[in-house]
XYZ file of N, CA and C in Angstrom:
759
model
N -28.569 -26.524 -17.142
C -27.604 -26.099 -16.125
C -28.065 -24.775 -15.541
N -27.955 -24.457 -14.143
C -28.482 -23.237 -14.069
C -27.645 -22.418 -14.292
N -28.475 -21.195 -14.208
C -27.782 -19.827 -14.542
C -27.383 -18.827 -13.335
N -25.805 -18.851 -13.340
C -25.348 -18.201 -11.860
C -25.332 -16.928 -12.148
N -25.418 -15.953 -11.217
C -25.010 -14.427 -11.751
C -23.216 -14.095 -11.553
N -22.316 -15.109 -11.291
C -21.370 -15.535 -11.174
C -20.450 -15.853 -13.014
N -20.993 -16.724 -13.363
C -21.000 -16.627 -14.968
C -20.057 -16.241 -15.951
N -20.217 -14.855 -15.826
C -19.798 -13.846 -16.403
C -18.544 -13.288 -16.044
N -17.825 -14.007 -14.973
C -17.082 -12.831 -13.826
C -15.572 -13.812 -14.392
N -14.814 -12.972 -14.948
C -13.440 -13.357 -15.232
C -12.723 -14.895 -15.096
N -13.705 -15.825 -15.622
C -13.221 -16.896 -15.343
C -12.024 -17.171 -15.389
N -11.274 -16.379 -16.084
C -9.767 -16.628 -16.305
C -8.580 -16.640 -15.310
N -9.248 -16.488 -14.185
C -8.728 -16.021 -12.717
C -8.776 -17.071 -12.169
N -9.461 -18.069 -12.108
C -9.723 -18.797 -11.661
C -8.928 -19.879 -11.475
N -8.096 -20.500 -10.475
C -6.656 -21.081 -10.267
C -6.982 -22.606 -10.620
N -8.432 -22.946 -9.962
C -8.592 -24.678 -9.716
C -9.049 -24.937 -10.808
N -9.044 -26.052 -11.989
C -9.525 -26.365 -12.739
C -11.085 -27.011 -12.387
N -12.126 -26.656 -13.337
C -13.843 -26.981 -12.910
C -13.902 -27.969 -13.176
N -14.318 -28.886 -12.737
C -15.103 -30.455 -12.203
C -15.787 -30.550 -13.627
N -15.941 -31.699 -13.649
C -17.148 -31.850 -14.840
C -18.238 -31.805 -14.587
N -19.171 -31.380 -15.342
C -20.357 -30.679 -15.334
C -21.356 -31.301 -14.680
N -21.329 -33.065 -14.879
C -22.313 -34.018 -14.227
C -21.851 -34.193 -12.699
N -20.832 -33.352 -11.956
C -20.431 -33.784 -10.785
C -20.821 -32.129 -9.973
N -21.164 -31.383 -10.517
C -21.387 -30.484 -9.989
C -22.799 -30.550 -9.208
N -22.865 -29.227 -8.226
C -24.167 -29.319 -7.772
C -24.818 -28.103 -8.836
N -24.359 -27.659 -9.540
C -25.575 -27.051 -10.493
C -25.681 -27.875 -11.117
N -25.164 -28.924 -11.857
C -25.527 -29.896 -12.869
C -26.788 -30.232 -12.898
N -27.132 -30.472 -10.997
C -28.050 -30.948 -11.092
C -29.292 -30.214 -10.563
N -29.335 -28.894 -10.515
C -30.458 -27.804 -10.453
C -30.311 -27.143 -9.534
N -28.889 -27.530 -8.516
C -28.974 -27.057 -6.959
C -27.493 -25.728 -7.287
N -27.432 -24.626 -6.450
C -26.363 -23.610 -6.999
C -26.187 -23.609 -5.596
N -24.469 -23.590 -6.036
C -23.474 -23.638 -4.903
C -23.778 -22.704 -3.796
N -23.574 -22.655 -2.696
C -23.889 -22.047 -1.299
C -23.137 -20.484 -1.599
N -22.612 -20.047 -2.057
C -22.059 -19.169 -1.848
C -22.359 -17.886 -2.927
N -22.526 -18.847 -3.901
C -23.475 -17.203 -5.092
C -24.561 -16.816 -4.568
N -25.659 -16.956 -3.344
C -26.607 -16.200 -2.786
C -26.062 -15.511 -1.614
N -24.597 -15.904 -0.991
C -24.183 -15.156 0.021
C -23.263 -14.132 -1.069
N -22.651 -14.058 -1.861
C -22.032 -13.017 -2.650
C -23.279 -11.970 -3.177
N -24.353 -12.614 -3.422
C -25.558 -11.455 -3.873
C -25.749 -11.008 -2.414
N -25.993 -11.023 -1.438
C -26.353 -10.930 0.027
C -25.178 -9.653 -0.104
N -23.993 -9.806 0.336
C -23.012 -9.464 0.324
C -22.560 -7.678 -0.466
N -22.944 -8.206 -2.132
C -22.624 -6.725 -3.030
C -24.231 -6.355 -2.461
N -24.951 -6.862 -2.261
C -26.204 -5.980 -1.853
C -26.026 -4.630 -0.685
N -25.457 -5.720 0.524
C -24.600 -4.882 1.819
C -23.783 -3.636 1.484
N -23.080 -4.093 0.586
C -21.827 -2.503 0.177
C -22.706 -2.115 -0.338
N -23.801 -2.338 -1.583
C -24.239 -0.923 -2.193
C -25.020 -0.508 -1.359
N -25.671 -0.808 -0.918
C -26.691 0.186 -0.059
C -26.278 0.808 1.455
N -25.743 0.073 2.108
C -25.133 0.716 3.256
C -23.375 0.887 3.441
N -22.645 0.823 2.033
C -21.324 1.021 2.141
C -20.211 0.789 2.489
N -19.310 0.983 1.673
C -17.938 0.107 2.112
C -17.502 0.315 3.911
N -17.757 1.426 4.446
C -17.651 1.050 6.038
C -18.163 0.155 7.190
N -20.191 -0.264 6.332
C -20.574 -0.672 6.921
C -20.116 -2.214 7.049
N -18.829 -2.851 6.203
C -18.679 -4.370 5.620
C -16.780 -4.436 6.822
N -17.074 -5.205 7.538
C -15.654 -5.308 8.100
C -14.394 -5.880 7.449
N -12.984 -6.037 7.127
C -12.091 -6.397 6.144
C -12.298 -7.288 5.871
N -12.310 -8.623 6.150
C -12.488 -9.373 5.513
C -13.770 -9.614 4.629
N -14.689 -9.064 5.082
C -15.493 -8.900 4.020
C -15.910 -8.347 2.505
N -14.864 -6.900 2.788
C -14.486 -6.279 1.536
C -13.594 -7.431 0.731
N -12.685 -7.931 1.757
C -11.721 -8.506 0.736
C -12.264 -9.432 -0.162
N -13.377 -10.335 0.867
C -14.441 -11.395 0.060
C -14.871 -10.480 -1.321
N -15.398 -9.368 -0.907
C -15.814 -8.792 -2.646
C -14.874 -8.766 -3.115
N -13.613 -8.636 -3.348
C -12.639 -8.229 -4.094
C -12.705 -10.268 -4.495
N -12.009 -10.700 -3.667
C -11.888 -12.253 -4.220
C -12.854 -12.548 -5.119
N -14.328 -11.960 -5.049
C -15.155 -12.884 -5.791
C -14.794 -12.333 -7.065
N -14.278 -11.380 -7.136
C -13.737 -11.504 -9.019
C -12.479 -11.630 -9.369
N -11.371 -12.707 -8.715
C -10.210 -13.228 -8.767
C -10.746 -14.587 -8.669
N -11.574 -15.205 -7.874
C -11.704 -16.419 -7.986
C -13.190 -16.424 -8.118
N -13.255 -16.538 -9.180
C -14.982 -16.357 -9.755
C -16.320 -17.949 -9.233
N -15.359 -18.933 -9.031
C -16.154 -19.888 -8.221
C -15.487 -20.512 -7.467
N -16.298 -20.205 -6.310
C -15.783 -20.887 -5.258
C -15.847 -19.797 -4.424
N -15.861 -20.663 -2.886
C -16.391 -19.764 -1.610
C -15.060 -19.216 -0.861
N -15.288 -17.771 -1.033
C -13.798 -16.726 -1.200
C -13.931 -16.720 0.313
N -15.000 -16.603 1.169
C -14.445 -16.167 3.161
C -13.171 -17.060 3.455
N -13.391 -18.384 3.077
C -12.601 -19.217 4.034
C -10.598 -18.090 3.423
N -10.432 -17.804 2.077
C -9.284 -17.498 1.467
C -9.066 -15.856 2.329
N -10.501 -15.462 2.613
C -10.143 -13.926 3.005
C -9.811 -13.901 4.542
N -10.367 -14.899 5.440
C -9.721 -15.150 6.650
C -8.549 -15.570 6.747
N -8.204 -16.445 5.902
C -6.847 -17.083 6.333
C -5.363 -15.943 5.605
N -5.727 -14.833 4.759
C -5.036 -13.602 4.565
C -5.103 -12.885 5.756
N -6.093 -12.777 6.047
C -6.008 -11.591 7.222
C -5.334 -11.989 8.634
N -5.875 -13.277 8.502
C -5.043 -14.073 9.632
C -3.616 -14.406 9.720
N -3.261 -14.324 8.508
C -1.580 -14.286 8.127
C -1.079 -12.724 8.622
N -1.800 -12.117 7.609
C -0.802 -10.823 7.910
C -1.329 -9.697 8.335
N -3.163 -9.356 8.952
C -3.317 -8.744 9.866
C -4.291 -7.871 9.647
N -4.061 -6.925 8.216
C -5.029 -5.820 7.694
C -4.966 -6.090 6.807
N -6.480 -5.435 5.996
C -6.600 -5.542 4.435
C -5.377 -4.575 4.080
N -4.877 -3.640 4.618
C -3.749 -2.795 3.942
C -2.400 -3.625 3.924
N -2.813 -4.629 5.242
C -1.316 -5.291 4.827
C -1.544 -6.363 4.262
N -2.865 -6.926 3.833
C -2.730 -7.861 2.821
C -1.918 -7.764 1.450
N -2.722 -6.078 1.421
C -2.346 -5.602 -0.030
C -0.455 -5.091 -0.018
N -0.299 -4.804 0.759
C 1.451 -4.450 1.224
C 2.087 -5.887 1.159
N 1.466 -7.234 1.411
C 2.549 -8.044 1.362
C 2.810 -8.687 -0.052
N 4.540 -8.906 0.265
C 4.954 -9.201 -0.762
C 4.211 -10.471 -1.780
N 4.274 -10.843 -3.000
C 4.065 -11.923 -3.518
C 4.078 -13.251 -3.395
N 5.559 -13.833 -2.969
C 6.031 -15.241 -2.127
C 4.938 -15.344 -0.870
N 4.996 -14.120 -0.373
C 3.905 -15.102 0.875
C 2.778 -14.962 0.832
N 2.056 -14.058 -0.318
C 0.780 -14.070 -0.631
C 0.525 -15.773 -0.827
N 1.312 -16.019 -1.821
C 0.976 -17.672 -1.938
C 1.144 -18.686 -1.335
N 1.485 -18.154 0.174
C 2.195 -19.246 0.931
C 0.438 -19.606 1.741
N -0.203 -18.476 1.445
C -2.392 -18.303 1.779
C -2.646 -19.990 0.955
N -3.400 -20.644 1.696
C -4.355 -21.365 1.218
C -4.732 -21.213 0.413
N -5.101 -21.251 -0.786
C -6.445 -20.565 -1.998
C -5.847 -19.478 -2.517
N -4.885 -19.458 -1.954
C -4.149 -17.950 -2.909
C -2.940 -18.493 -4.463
N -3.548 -18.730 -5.371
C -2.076 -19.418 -6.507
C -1.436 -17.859 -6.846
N -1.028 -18.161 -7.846
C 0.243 -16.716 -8.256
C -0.529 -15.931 -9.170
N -1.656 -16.283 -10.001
C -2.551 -15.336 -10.739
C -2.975 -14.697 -9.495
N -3.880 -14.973 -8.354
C -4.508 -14.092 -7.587
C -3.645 -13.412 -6.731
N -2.140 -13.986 -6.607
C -1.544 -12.910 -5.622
C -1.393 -11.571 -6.315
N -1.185 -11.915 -8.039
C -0.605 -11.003 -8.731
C -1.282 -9.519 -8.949
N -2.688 -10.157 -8.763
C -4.162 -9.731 -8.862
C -3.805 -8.558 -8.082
N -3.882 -9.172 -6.587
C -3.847 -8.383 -5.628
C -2.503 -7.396 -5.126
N -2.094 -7.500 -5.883
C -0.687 -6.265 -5.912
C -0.748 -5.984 -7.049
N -1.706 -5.407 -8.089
C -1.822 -4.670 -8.679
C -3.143 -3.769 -8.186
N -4.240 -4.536 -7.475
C -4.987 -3.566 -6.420
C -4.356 -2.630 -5.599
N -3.029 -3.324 -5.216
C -2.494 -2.511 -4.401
C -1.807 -1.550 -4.712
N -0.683 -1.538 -6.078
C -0.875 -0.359 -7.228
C -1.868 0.621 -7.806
N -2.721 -0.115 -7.842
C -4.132 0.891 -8.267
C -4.468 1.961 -7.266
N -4.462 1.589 -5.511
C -4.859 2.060 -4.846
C -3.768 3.604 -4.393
N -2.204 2.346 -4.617
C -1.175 3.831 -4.421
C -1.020 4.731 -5.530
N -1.387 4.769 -6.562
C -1.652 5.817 -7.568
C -2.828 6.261 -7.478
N -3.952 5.886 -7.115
C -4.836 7.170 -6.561
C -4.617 7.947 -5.532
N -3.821 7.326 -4.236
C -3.106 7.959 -2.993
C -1.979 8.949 -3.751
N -1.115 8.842 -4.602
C -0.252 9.688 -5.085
C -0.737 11.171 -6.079
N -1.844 10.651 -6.222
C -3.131 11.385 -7.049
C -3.321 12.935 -6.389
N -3.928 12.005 -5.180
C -5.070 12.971 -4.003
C -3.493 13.991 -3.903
N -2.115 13.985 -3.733
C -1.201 14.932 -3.935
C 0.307 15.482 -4.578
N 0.029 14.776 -5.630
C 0.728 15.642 -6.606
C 0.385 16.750 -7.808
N 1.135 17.252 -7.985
C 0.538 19.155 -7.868
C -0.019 19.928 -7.025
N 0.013 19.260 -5.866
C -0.823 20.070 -4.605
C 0.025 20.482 -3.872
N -0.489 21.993 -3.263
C 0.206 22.234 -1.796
C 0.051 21.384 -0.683
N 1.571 20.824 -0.710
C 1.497 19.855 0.027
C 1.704 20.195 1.862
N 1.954 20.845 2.243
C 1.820 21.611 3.945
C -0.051 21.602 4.110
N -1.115 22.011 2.717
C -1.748 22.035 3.243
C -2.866 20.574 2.893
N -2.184 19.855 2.791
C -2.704 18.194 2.524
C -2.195 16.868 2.720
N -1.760 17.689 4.562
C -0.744 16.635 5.344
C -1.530 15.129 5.463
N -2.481 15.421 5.669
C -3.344 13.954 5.794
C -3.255 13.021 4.241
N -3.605 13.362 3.334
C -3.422 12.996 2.082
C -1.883 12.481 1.725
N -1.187 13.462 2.466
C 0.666 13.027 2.109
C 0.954 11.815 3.241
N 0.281 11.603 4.480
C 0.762 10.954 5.029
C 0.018 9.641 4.693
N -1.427 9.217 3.968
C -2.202 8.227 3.546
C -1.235 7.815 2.622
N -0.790 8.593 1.515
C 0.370 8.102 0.543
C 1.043 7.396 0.894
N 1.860 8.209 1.780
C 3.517 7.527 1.968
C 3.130 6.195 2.987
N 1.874 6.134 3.564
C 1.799 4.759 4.449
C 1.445 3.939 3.307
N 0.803 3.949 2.441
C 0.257 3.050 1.434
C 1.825 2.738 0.047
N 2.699 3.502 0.157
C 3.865 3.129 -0.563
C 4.318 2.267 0.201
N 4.825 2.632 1.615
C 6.031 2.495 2.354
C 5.443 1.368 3.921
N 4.397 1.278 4.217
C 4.180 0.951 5.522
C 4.675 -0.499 5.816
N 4.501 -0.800 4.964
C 4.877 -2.787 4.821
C 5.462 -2.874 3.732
N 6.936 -2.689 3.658
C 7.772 -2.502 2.538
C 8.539 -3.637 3.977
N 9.146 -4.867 3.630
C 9.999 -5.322 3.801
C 11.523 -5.318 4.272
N 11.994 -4.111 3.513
C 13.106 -3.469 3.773
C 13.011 -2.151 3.674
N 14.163 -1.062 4.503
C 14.200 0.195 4.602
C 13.784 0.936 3.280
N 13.404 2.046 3.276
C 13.684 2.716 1.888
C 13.462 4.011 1.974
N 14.133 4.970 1.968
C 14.152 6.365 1.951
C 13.998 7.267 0.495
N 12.499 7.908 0.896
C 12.449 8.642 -0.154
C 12.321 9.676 0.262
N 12.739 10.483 -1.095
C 12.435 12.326 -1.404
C 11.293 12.734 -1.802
N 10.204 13.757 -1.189
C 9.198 14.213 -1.405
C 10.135 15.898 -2.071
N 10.276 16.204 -3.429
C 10.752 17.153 -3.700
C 9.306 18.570 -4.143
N 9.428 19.369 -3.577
C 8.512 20.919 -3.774
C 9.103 21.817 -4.352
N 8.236 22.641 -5.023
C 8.559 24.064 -5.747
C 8.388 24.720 -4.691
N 8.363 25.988 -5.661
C 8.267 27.054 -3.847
C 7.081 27.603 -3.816
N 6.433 26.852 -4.161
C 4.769 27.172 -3.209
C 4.557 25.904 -2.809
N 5.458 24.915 -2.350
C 5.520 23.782 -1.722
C 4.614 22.766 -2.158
N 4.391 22.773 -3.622
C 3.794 21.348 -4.779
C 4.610 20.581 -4.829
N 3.636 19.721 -5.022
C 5.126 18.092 -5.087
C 5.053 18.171 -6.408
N 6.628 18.367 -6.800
C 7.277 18.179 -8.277
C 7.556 17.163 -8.308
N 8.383 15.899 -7.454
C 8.641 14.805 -8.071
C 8.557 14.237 -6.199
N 8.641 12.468 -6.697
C 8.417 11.785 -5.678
C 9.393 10.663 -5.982
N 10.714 10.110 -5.009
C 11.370 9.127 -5.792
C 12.471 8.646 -4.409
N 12.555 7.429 -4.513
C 13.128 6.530 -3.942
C 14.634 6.772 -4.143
N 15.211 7.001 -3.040
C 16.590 7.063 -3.426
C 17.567 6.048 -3.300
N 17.051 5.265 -1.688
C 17.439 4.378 -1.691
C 17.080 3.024 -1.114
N 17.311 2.009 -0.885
C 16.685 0.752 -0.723
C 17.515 -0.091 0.267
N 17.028 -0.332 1.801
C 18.626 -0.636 1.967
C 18.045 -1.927 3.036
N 18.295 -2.860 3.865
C 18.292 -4.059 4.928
C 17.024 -3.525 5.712
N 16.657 -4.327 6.643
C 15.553 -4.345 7.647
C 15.519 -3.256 8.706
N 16.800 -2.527 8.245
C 17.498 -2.031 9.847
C 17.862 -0.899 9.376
N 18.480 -0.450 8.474
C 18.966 0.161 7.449
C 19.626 0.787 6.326
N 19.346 2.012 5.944
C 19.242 2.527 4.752
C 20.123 3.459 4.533
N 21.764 3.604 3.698
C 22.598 4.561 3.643
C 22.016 5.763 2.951
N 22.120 6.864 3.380
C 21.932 7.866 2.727
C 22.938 9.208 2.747
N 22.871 9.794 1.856
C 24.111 10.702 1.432
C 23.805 12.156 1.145
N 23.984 12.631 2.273
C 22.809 13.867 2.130
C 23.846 15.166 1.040
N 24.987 15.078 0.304
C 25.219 15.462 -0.624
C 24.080 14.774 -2.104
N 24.071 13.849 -2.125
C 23.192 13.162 -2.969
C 21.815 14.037 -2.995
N 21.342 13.796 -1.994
C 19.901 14.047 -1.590
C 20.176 15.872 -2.005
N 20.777 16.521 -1.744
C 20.719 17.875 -2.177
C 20.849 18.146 -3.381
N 22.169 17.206 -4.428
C 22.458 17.443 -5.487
C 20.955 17.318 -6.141
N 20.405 16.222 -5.936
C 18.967 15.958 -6.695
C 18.066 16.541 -6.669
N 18.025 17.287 -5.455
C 17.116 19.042 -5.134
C 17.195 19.574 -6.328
N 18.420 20.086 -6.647
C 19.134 21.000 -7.379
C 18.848 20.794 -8.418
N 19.076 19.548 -9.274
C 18.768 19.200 -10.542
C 17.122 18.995 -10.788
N 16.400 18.937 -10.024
C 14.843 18.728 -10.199
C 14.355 20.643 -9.843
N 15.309 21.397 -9.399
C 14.821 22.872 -8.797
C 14.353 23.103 -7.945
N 14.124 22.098 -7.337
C 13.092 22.212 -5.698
C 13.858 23.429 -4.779
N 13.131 23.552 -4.070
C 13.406 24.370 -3.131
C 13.429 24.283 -1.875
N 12.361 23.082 -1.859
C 12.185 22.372 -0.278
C 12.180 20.821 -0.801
N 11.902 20.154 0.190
C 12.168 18.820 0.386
C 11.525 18.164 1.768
N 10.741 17.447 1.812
C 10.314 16.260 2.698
C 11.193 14.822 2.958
N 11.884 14.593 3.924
C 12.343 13.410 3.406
C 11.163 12.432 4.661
N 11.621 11.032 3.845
C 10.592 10.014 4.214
C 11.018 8.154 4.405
N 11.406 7.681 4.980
C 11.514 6.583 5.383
C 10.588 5.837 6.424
N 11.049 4.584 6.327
C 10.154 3.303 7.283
C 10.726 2.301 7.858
N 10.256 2.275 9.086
C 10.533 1.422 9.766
C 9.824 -0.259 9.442
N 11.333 -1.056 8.904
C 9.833 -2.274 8.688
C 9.048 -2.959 10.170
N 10.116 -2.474 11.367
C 9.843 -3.595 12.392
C 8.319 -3.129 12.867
N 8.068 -1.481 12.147
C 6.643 -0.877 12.746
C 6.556 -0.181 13.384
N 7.774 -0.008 13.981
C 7.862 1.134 14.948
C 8.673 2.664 14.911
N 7.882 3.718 14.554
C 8.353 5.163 13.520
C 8.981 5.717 14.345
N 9.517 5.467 16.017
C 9.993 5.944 16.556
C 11.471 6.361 15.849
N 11.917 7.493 16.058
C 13.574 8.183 15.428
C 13.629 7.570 16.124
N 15.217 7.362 15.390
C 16.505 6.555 16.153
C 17.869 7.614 16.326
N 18.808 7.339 17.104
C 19.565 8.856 17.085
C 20.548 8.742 15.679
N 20.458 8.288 14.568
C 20.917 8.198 13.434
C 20.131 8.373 12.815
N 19.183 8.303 12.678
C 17.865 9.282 11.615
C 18.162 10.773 11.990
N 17.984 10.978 13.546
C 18.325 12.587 14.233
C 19.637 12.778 13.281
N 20.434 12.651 13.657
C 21.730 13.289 12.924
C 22.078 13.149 11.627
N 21.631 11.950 10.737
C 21.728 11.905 9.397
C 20.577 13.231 8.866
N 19.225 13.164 9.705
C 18.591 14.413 8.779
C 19.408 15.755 9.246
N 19.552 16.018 10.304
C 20.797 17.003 10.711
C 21.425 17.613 9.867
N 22.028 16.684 9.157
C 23.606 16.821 8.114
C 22.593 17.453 6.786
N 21.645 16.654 6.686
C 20.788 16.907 5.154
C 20.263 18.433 5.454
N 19.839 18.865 6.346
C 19.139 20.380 6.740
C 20.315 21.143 6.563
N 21.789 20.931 7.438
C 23.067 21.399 7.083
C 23.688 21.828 5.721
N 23.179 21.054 4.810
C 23.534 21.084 3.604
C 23.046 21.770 2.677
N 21.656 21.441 2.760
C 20.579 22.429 2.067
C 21.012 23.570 2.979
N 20.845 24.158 3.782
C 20.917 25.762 3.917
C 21.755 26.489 3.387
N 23.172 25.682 3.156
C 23.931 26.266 2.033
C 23.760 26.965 0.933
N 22.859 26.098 0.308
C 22.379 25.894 -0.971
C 20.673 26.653 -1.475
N 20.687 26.606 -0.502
C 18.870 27.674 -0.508
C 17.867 26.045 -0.613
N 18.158 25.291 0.008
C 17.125 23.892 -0.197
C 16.812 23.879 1.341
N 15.228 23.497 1.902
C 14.608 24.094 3.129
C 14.383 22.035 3.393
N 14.208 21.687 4.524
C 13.922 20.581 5.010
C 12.677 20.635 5.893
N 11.439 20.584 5.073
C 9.861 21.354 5.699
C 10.158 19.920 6.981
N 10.395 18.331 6.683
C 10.632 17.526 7.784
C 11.239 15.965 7.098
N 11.044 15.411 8.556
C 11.820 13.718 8.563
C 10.428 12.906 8.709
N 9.642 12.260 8.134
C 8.633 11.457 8.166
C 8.888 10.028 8.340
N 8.557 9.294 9.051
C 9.152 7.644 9.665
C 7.592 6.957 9.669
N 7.345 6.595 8.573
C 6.775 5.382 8.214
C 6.779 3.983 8.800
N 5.503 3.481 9.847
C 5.612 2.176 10.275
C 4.318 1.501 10.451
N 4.093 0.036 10.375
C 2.715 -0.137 10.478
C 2.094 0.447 11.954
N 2.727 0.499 12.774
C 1.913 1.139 14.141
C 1.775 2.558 13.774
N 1.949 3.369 12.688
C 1.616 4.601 12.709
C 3.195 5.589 11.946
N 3.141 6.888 12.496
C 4.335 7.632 11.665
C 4.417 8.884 12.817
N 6.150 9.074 12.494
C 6.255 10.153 13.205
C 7.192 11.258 12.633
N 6.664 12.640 13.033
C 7.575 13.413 12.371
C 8.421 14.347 13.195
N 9.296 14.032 12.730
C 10.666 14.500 13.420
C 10.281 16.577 13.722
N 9.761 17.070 13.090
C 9.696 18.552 13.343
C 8.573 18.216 14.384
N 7.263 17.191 14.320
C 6.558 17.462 15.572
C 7.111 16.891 16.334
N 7.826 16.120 16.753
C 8.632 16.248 17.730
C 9.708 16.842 18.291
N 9.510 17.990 17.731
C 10.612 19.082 18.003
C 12.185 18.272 18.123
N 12.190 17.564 16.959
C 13.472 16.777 16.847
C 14.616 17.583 16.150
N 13.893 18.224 15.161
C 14.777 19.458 13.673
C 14.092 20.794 14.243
């Protein structure tokens, strides 16, 4: 039987049950079309790099060690073709990961824990950091939590007072449209964590980060509240797949 460099690679991932051995085309000395385009392929990323490989192609590397045989393009087009970007491959939920061709529930599962892996290194690059001066890093985060979240969800970016992120946490979870929030709440929890400042952060699922005049006045009330209290509102961040907007650069607060 020949010897694939394939082999070795997590067979356990592997959704379709293997053919018997006399029906294969290695059986009979010939190796499937696609383990010399996967060597072709990791050859491409190592030497000229993950930019030089377009998404679906990365994703093909990622598939080839979720589905260890078998020819992963046709599974990585028809993801991307569903839902658009490798970021929103990895953002979509589970149910419709499997609703993919070639996608069963081991490999969706696979792939939203990539997508965990990836938002804890994004949460990485800034916690304990001054966060004013690692706006790019805070805003890679919160798109990689929040950008293709299904439903609303407003979180607290809470700071000490050299403006480190002390804690990061979801307050609330609310419809497509949205999300109640209680800006007594949101202060009390300042208070009990010690912060001093506060980021708040929500998303638009429809994609579009444009404020709405109820984001304007609900953060309003929350800035209102904290000044009472010595708690500062550095801004309103609106999370959407077309991008993010912040309410202080838009001279909104």
């Amino acid at each position: 039987m020949a010897n694939t460099s394939d082999d070795d690679e997590r067979s356990f991932f592997s959704e379709a049950p293997m053919r018997p051995a006399a029906k294969t085309k290695a059986a009979i000395g010939e190796k499937p079309h696609y383990l010399g385009h996967r060597d072709r392929l990791r050859e491409r990323f190592a030497s000229a790099g993950p930019d030089a490989l377009p998404d679906y192609e990365v994703l093909e590397l990622l598939l080839f060690r979720l589905i260890p045989r078998a020819d992963t393009k046709p599974a990585a087009k028809a993801l991307l073709a569903r839902f658009g970007t490798l970021a929103e491959v990895l953002g979509a939920p589970l149910g419709l990961l499997q609703e993919v061709k070639g996608i069963g529930p081991a490999v969706a599962l696979d792939l939203k824990i990539v997508a965990a892996t990836a938002q804890r290194m994004a949460r990485g690059e800034v916690h304990g950091r001054e966060i004013l001066s690692s706006w790019t890093q805070l805003l890679d985060y919160c798109r990689s939590v929040m950008a293709f979240e299904a439903r609303e969800q407003f979180r607290i970016l809470f700071l000490d007072k050299k403006n480190a992120l002390i804690a990061d946490e979801v307050q609330q979870t609310g419809t497509v449209d949205h999300t109640p929030v209680y800006p007594r709440e949101v202060i009390k929890r300042a208070l009990e964590l010690s912060a001093t400042a506060i980021i708040l952060v929500h998303n638009h699922p429809s994609g579009d980060p444009t404020p709405s005049r109820a984001d304007i006045e609900m953060t309003k009330e929350i800035i209102d509240a904290g000044k009472r209290l010595g708690i500062a509102v550095h801004d309103h961040i609106i999370i959407g797949r077309k991008g993010n907007a912040s309410m202080k650069g838009l001279l909104l607060i």
